Amino acid sequence: MLKRSPSGLKEPFDLPGFLAATAAAVNRALDRFLPSEKSKPSTIHRAMRYSLFAGGKRMRPALCLGAAAACGGSEADAMPLACAVECIHTYSLVHDDLPAMDNDDYRRGKLTNHKVFGEGIAVLAGDALLTQAFEIAACCRGWPRYSHQRIILELARTAGSLQLIAGQVADLEAEGKSISVGQLRYIHERKTSALLCGSVRLGGMSANCTPAQLKALTDFGYFVGLAFQVVDDILDVTQTSDKLGKTAGKDTKAKKETYPSIVGLEESRRIAARLTKRAFNALNVFGSRAQALRALAGYLLVREA
Ligand code: GRG
């Protein structure tokens, strides 16, 4: 994406700079919001911080902050919501890695939470991160169009049994079965797209966005979220575990249908590109203020981990 420099010339948006700056700001804020490792019982706070600061890409906070910027909002106002979505995301990964779910040993390039702290503490660390998300979100300042109640409702709906958890249930139930592209799309909409969409919606809300802006962000988040999971499926079969920081080839091993297993790699790449184009189209209403969101959507399509 191009932006105007002071000289009036167009220059590319500095996505690496934006990602590094937002990740650093989010890490500082998360560190302030979370109880210290020394707070009793220290085991749970060490376990929460272990997974939260294990080196995730911080894509959901970046999308939240990018959406706030697209609607003319500030990083400071969006930050509690950016941190809340990252806590929910990390909780979902900790639980997803448990032996009762995907049974994985590595995540974010490190041993999974239950491998280090044991299954009981990992369950509780996930629970605590989910709860922490609501506490942090309740610290937002509230806006004329979006009260604290509206913000908490948004988070609860995103993480609840009709969205994030529904996706995980459908994912578990599909294991070892042959499913259609439509059924796979249902899983992706919920287990992945819901939280990416919630992240951009909450960013917009932190800027007191108009209903039309919220609709545009919803469309953008929906398509970018679907593209994200198709790319994730592709990377699972094309990348190494070292590169991904988690076990590669997991879907095939767990007998899980994915876009590459149903439609093949090349068609999966075409689908991801089409979804990303639809995400770009949704941003037209924002003009140049959506440069971070445009750059993020472009990057998520070509990412290698
Ligand atoms: C309710 C018990 C219980 C569990 C919830 C919802 C859920 C478990 C799990 C979904 C977890 C999952 C693997 C979703 C897919 C989304 C996805 C591809 C996550 C990886 O996101 P990245 O690549 O990860 O942004 P980093 O580590 O970079 O943050």
CSV table of C-alpha atoms and ligand atoms in Angstrom, one decimal:
chain,number,residue,atom,x,y,z
A,1,MET,CA,0.0,0.0,0.0
A,2,LEU,CA,1.2,3.5,-0.8
A,3,LYS,CA,1.0,6.5,1.5
A,4,ARG,CA,1.8,10.2,0.9
A,5,SER,CA,5.2,11.3,2.3
A,6,PRO,CA,5.7,14.9,3.4
A,7,SER,CA,7.1,15.6,0.0
A,8,GLY,CA,3.8,14.5,-1.6
A,9,LEU,CA,5.5,11.5,-3.2
A,10,LYS,CA,3.9,8.1,-2.7
A,11,GLU,CA,5.9,5.6,-0.6
A,12,PRO,CA,5.1,2.1,0.6
A,13,PHE,CA,3.6,1.6,4.0
A,14,ASP,CA,6.3,0.3,6.5
A,15,LEU,CA,4.6,-2.9,7.6
A,16,PRO,CA,7.6,-4.4,9.3
A,17,GLY,CA,8.0,-1.1,11.3
A,18,PHE,CA,4.2,-1.1,12.1
A,19,LEU,CA,4.3,-4.8,13.2
A,20,ALA,CA,7.5,-4.3,15.4
A,21,ALA,CA,6.1,-1.1,17.0
A,22,THR,CA,2.6,-2.6,17.7
A,23,ALA,CA,4.1,-5.9,19.0
A,24,ALA,CA,6.4,-3.9,21.4
A,25,ALA,CA,3.5,-1.7,22.6
A,26,VAL,CA,1.2,-4.7,23.0
A,27,ASN,CA,3.8,-6.6,25.0
A,28,ARG,CA,4.4,-3.6,27.3
A,29,ALA,CA,0.6,-3.2,27.9
A,30,LEU,CA,0.1,-7.0,28.5
A,31,ASP,CA,2.9,-6.9,31.0
A,32,ARG,CA,1.2,-4.1,32.8
A,33,PHE,CA,-2.3,-5.8,32.7
A,34,LEU,CA,-1.2,-9.2,33.9
A,35,PRO,CA,-0.4,-10.1,37.5
A,36,SER,CA,3.4,-10.5,38.0
A,37,GLU,CA,5.0,-13.9,38.1
A,38,LYS,CA,5.5,-13.3,41.8
A,39,SER,CA,1.8,-12.8,42.6
A,40,LYS,CA,0.5,-15.9,44.4
A,41,PRO,CA,-0.1,-18.5,43.3
A,42,SER,CA,3.0,-17.9,41.2
A,43,THR,CA,2.6,-21.1,39.2
A,44,ILE,CA,-0.5,-19.9,37.4
A,45,HIS,CA,0.9,-16.5,36.6
A,46,ARG,CA,4.2,-18.1,35.3
A,47,ALA,CA,2.1,-20.4,33.1
A,48,MET,CA,-0.1,-17.6,31.8
A,49,ARG,CA,2.9,-15.4,31.0
A,50,TYR,CA,4.9,-18.4,29.5
A,51,SER,CA,2.4,-18.8,26.7
A,52,LEU,CA,1.5,-15.2,26.3
A,53,PHE,CA,5.1,-14.1,25.9
A,54,ALA,CA,6.3,-17.1,23.9
A,55,GLY,CA,6.7,-15.1,20.7
A,56,GLY,CA,3.3,-15.0,18.9
A,57,LYS,CA,3.0,-12.8,15.8
A,58,ARG,CA,0.5,-10.5,17.5
A,59,MET,CA,-1.7,-10.4,14.4
A,60,ARG,CA,-5.0,-10.0,16.2
A,61,PRO,CA,-3.8,-6.9,18.2
A,62,ALA,CA,-2.2,-5.5,15.0
A,63,LEU,CA,-5.6,-5.9,13.2
A,64,CYS,CA,-7.4,-4.3,16.1
A,65,LEU,CA,-5.0,-1.3,16.1
A,66,GLY,CA,-5.0,-1.1,12.3
A,67,ALA,CA,-8.9,-1.0,12.4
A,68,ALA,CA,-8.8,1.8,15.1
A,69,ALA,CA,-6.4,3.8,12.8
A,70,ALA,CA,-8.7,3.3,9.8
A,71,CYS,CA,-11.6,4.8,11.8
A,72,GLY,CA,-9.5,7.7,13.1
A,73,GLY,CA,-9.0,6.3,16.6
A,74,SER,CA,-5.9,6.1,18.8
A,75,GLU,CA,-3.6,3.3,19.8
A,76,ALA,CA,-4.1,4.2,23.5
A,77,ASP,CA,-7.9,3.8,23.3
A,78,ALA,CA,-7.7,0.5,21.3
A,79,MET,CA,-4.9,-1.0,23.4
A,80,PRO,CA,-7.0,-2.7,26.1
A,81,LEU,CA,-9.1,-4.4,23.4
A,82,ALA,CA,-6.0,-5.4,21.4
A,83,CYS,CA,-4.6,-7.1,24.6
A,84,ALA,CA,-7.9,-8.7,25.4
A,85,VAL,CA,-8.1,-10.4,21.9
A,86,GLU,CA,-4.5,-11.6,22.3
A,87,CYS,CA,-5.4,-13.2,25.7
A,88,ILE,CA,-8.3,-15.0,24.2
A,89,HIS,CA,-6.2,-16.2,21.3
A,90,THR,CA,-3.5,-17.5,23.6
A,91,TYR,CA,-6.0,-19.3,25.8
A,92,SER,CA,-7.4,-21.0,22.7
A,93,LEU,CA,-3.9,-22.2,21.7
A,94,VAL,CA,-3.1,-23.5,25.2
A,95,HIS,CA,-6.3,-25.5,25.2
A,96,ASP,CA,-6.0,-26.6,21.6
A,97,ASP,CA,-2.6,-28.1,22.3
A,98,LEU,CA,-3.8,-30.2,25.3
A,99,PRO,CA,-3.7,-34.0,24.9
A,100,ALA,CA,-7.6,-34.0,25.0
A,101,MET,CA,-7.6,-31.8,21.9
A,102,ASP,CA,-4.7,-31.6,19.3
A,103,ASN,CA,-2.1,-33.1,21.7
A,104,ASP,CA,0.9,-31.0,20.5
A,105,ASP,CA,4.3,-30.6,22.0
A,106,TYR,CA,5.4,-27.3,20.4
A,107,ARG,CA,3.8,-23.9,20.0
A,108,ARG,CA,5.4,-20.6,19.1
A,109,GLY,CA,8.7,-22.4,18.9
A,110,LYS,CA,8.6,-23.6,22.5
A,111,LEU,CA,7.3,-26.6,24.5
A,112,THR,CA,3.5,-26.3,24.9
A,113,ASN,CA,2.1,-25.1,28.2
A,114,HIS,CA,1.1,-28.6,29.5
A,115,LYS,CA,4.5,-30.0,28.6
A,116,VAL,CA,6.1,-27.4,30.9
A,117,PHE,CA,3.5,-27.0,33.7
A,118,GLY,CA,1.4,-30.2,33.4
A,119,GLU,CA,-2.1,-30.6,32.1
A,120,GLY,CA,-4.0,-29.3,35.2
A,121,ILE,CA,-2.1,-26.0,35.3
A,122,ALA,CA,-2.4,-25.7,31.5
A,123,VAL,CA,-6.2,-26.0,31.7
A,124,LEU,CA,-6.2,-23.4,34.4
A,125,ALA,CA,-3.8,-21.1,32.6
A,126,GLY,CA,-6.1,-21.1,29.6
A,127,ASP,CA,-9.1,-20.4,31.8
A,128,ALA,CA,-7.3,-17.6,33.5
A,129,LEU,CA,-6.2,-16.0,30.2
A,130,LEU,CA,-9.8,-16.1,29.0
A,131,THR,CA,-11.0,-14.5,32.2
A,132,GLN,CA,-8.2,-11.9,32.1
A,133,ALA,CA,-9.4,-10.9,28.7
A,134,PHE,CA,-12.7,-9.7,30.1
A,135,GLU,CA,-11.0,-7.9,33.0
A,136,ILE,CA,-8.7,-6.0,30.6
A,137,ALA,CA,-11.6,-5.2,28.2
A,138,ALA,CA,-13.6,-3.8,31.1
A,139,CYS,CA,-10.7,-1.3,31.6
A,140,CYS,CA,-11.4,0.3,28.2
A,141,ARG,CA,-12.8,3.8,28.3
A,142,GLY,CA,-16.2,3.2,26.7
A,143,TRP,CA,-17.5,5.3,23.7
A,144,PRO,CA,-20.8,7.0,22.9
A,145,ARG,CA,-21.8,4.3,20.4
A,146,TYR,CA,-20.2,1.4,22.3
A,147,SER,CA,-20.6,1.1,26.0
A,148,HIS,CA,-18.6,-1.2,28.2
A,149,GLN,CA,-21.6,-3.6,28.1
A,150,ARG,CA,-21.5,-3.6,24.2
A,151,ILE,CA,-17.7,-4.3,24.2
A,152,ILE,CA,-18.0,-7.2,26.7
A,153,LEU,CA,-20.9,-8.6,24.7
A,154,GLU,CA,-18.8,-8.5,21.5
A,155,LEU,CA,-15.9,-10.4,23.2
A,156,ALA,CA,-18.3,-12.9,24.8
A,157,ARG,CA,-20.1,-13.6,21.5
A,158,THR,CA,-16.8,-13.9,19.6
A,159,ALA,CA,-15.3,-16.4,22.1
A,160,GLY,CA,-18.5,-18.3,22.9
A,161,SER,CA,-20.3,-21.5,22.0
A,162,LEU,CA,-21.7,-20.1,18.7
A,163,GLN,CA,-18.4,-18.9,17.4
A,164,LEU,CA,-14.8,-19.8,18.6
A,165,ILE,CA,-15.9,-22.8,20.6
A,166,ALA,CA,-18.4,-23.9,17.9
A,167,GLY,CA,-15.5,-24.0,15.5
A,168,GLN,CA,-13.4,-26.1,17.8
A,169,VAL,CA,-16.3,-28.5,18.4
A,170,ALA,CA,-17.0,-28.9,14.7
A,171,ASP,CA,-13.2,-29.3,14.1
A,172,LEU,CA,-13.0,-32.1,16.8
A,173,GLU,CA,-16.2,-33.8,15.4
A,174,ALA,CA,-14.8,-33.7,11.8
A,175,GLU,CA,-11.6,-35.6,12.7
A,176,GLY,CA,-11.2,-38.7,10.6
A,177,LYS,CA,-14.3,-37.9,8.5
A,178,SER,CA,-14.6,-36.8,5.0
A,179,ILE,CA,-16.3,-33.4,4.9
A,180,SER,CA,-17.4,-31.0,2.2
A,181,VAL,CA,-15.9,-27.6,1.4
A,182,GLY,CA,-19.0,-26.1,2.9
A,183,GLN,CA,-18.5,-27.9,6.2
A,184,LEU,CA,-14.9,-26.9,6.2
A,185,ARG,CA,-15.9,-23.3,5.6
A,186,TYR,CA,-18.2,-23.5,8.6
A,187,ILE,CA,-15.3,-24.6,10.8
A,188,HIS,CA,-13.0,-21.9,9.5
A,189,GLU,CA,-15.6,-19.2,10.0
A,190,ARG,CA,-15.8,-20.0,13.6
A,191,LYS,CA,-12.5,-21.3,14.8
A,192,THR,CA,-10.4,-18.7,13.0
A,193,SER,CA,-12.4,-16.0,11.3
A,194,ALA,CA,-14.6,-15.1,14.3
A,195,LEU,CA,-11.6,-13.9,16.4
A,196,LEU,CA,-9.9,-12.0,13.6
A,197,CYS,CA,-13.2,-10.4,12.7
A,198,GLY,CA,-13.9,-9.6,16.4
A,199,SER,CA,-10.4,-8.0,16.6
A,200,VAL,CA,-11.1,-5.5,13.8
A,201,ARG,CA,-14.6,-4.8,15.0
A,202,LEU,CA,-13.4,-4.0,18.5
A,203,GLY,CA,-10.6,-1.8,17.0
A,204,GLY,CA,-13.3,0.1,15.1
A,205,MET,CA,-15.5,0.3,18.2
A,206,SER,CA,-12.6,1.9,20.1
A,207,ALA,CA,-12.7,4.7,17.6
A,208,ASN,CA,-16.5,5.1,18.0
A,209,CYS,CA,-16.9,4.0,14.4
A,210,THR,CA,-20.1,4.5,12.5
A,211,PRO,CA,-22.4,1.6,11.7
A,212,ALA,CA,-21.2,1.8,8.0
A,213,GLN,CA,-17.6,1.6,9.1
A,214,LEU,CA,-18.4,-1.4,11.4
A,215,LYS,CA,-20.1,-3.2,8.5
A,216,ALA,CA,-17.0,-2.6,6.3
A,217,LEU,CA,-14.7,-3.9,9.1
A,218,THR,CA,-16.9,-6.9,9.6
A,219,ASP,CA,-16.7,-7.8,5.9
A,220,PHE,CA,-12.9,-7.2,6.0
A,221,GLY,CA,-12.4,-9.3,9.1
A,222,TYR,CA,-14.6,-12.1,7.8
A,223,PHE,CA,-12.7,-12.5,4.5
A,224,VAL,CA,-9.2,-11.9,6.0
A,225,GLY,CA,-10.0,-14.5,8.7
A,226,LEU,CA,-11.0,-17.1,6.1
A,227,ALA,CA,-7.9,-16.4,4.0
A,228,PHE,CA,-5.8,-16.7,7.1
A,229,GLN,CA,-7.0,-20.2,7.8
A,230,VAL,CA,-6.7,-21.4,4.2
A,231,VAL,CA,-3.1,-20.1,4.2
A,232,ASP,CA,-2.6,-21.8,7.6
A,233,ASP,CA,-3.7,-25.1,6.0
A,234,ILE,CA,-1.3,-24.6,3.1
A,235,LEU,CA,1.6,-23.8,5.4
A,236,ASP,CA,0.8,-27.0,7.4
A,237,VAL,CA,1.8,-29.1,4.3
A,238,THR,CA,4.4,-26.8,2.8
A,239,GLN,CA,6.5,-25.7,5.7
A,240,THR,CA,8.8,-27.3,8.3
A,241,SER,CA,8.0,-27.5,12.0
A,242,ASP,CA,11.1,-25.3,12.7
A,243,LYS,CA,9.8,-22.6,10.4
A,244,LEU,CA,6.2,-22.8,11.9
A,245,GLY,CA,7.3,-23.1,15.5
A,246,LYS,CA,4.7,-25.8,15.8
A,247,THR,CA,4.4,-29.4,14.5
A,248,ALA,CA,4.0,-29.3,10.7
A,249,GLY,CA,1.8,-31.9,8.9
A,250,LYS,CA,-0.5,-32.1,11.9
A,251,ASP,CA,-3.7,-32.0,9.9
A,252,THR,CA,-2.8,-35.0,7.7
A,253,LYS,CA,-1.6,-37.0,10.8
A,254,ALA,CA,-4.8,-36.2,12.6
A,255,LYS,CA,-6.8,-37.2,9.5
A,256,LYS,CA,-8.3,-33.7,9.3
A,257,GLU,CA,-9.7,-32.4,6.0
A,258,THR,CA,-8.2,-29.1,4.9
A,259,TYR,CA,-8.4,-26.9,1.8
A,260,PRO,CA,-5.3,-28.6,0.3
A,261,SER,CA,-6.7,-32.1,1.1
A,262,ILE,CA,-10.1,-31.3,-0.5
A,263,VAL,CA,-9.3,-29.0,-3.5
A,264,GLY,CA,-5.5,-29.3,-3.8
A,265,LEU,CA,-2.7,-26.9,-3.2
A,266,GLU,CA,-3.0,-24.7,-6.3
A,267,GLU,CA,-6.8,-24.2,-5.9
A,268,SER,CA,-6.3,-23.5,-2.2
A,269,ARG,CA,-3.8,-20.7,-3.2
A,270,ARG,CA,-6.3,-19.3,-5.6
A,271,ILE,CA,-9.1,-19.4,-3.0
A,272,ALA,CA,-6.9,-17.6,-0.4
A,273,ALA,CA,-6.1,-14.9,-3.0
A,274,ARG,CA,-9.8,-14.4,-3.9
A,275,LEU,CA,-10.7,-14.1,-0.2
A,276,THR,CA,-8.0,-11.5,0.3
A,277,LYS,CA,-9.2,-9.5,-2.7
A,278,ARG,CA,-12.7,-9.4,-1.1
A,279,ALA,CA,-11.1,-8.3,2.1
A,280,PHE,CA,-9.3,-5.4,0.2
A,281,ASN,CA,-12.6,-4.4,-1.4
A,282,ALA,CA,-14.3,-4.0,1.9
A,283,LEU,CA,-11.7,-1.3,2.9
A,284,ASN,CA,-12.6,1.1,0.0
A,285,VAL,CA,-14.8,3.2,2.4
A,286,PHE,CA,-11.7,4.1,4.5
A,287,GLY,CA,-9.5,5.5,1.8
A,288,SER,CA,-5.8,6.0,2.8
A,289,ARG,CA,-6.5,5.6,6.5
A,290,ALA,CA,-6.8,1.8,6.0
A,291,GLN,CA,-3.2,1.5,4.9
A,292,ALA,CA,-2.2,-0.7,7.9
A,293,LEU,CA,-5.1,-3.1,7.3
A,294,ARG,CA,-4.4,-3.3,3.6
A,295,ALA,CA,-0.7,-4.1,4.3
A,296,LEU,CA,-1.7,-6.7,6.9
A,297,ALA,CA,-4.1,-8.5,4.6
A,298,GLY,CA,-1.5,-8.6,1.9
A,299,TYR,CA,1.1,-9.9,4.3
A,300,LEU,CA,-1.2,-12.6,5.7
A,301,LEU,CA,-1.6,-14.0,2.2
A,302,VAL,CA,2.1,-14.4,1.5
A,303,ARG,CA,3.3,-15.1,5.0
A,304,GLU,CA,5.6,-18.2,5.5
A,305,ALA,CA,4.9,-19.0,9.1
B,1,GRG,C1,-12.8,-24.2,24.4
B,1,GRG,C2,-11.3,-26.0,25.2
B,1,GRG,C3,-11.5,-24.9,24.3
B,1,GRG,C4,-10.7,-24.6,23.4
B,1,GRG,C5,-10.8,-23.5,22.5
B,1,GRG,C6,-11.1,-22.3,19.9
B,1,GRG,C7,-10.0,-23.2,20.3
B,1,GRG,C8,-9.9,-23.9,21.5
B,1,GRG,C9,-9.0,-23.4,19.5
B,1,GRG,C10,-8.8,-22.9,18.2
B,1,GRG,C11,-7.4,-22.9,18.1
B,1,GRG,C12,-6.9,-22.8,16.7
B,1,GRG,C13,-5.6,-23.6,16.4
B,1,GRG,C14,-7.4,-22.0,15.8
B,1,GRG,C15,-7.0,-21.8,14.5
B,1,GRG,C16,-6.5,-20.4,14.4
B,1,GRG,C17,-5.0,-20.4,14.1
B,1,GRG,C18,-4.5,-20.7,12.8
B,1,GRG,C19,-4.2,-20.0,15.1
B,1,GRG,C20,-2.8,-19.7,15.0
B,1,GRG,O1,-2.7,-18.3,14.9
B,1,GRG,P1,-1.3,-17.5,14.6
B,1,GRG,O2,-0.6,-18.1,13.5
B,1,GRG,O3,-0.5,-17.9,16.0
B,1,GRG,O4,-1.6,-16.0,14.6
B,1,GRG,P2,0.6,-17.0,16.8
B,1,GRG,O5,1.3,-18.0,17.6
B,1,GRG,O6,1.5,-16.3,15.8
B,1,GRG,O7,-0.2,-16.0,17.6
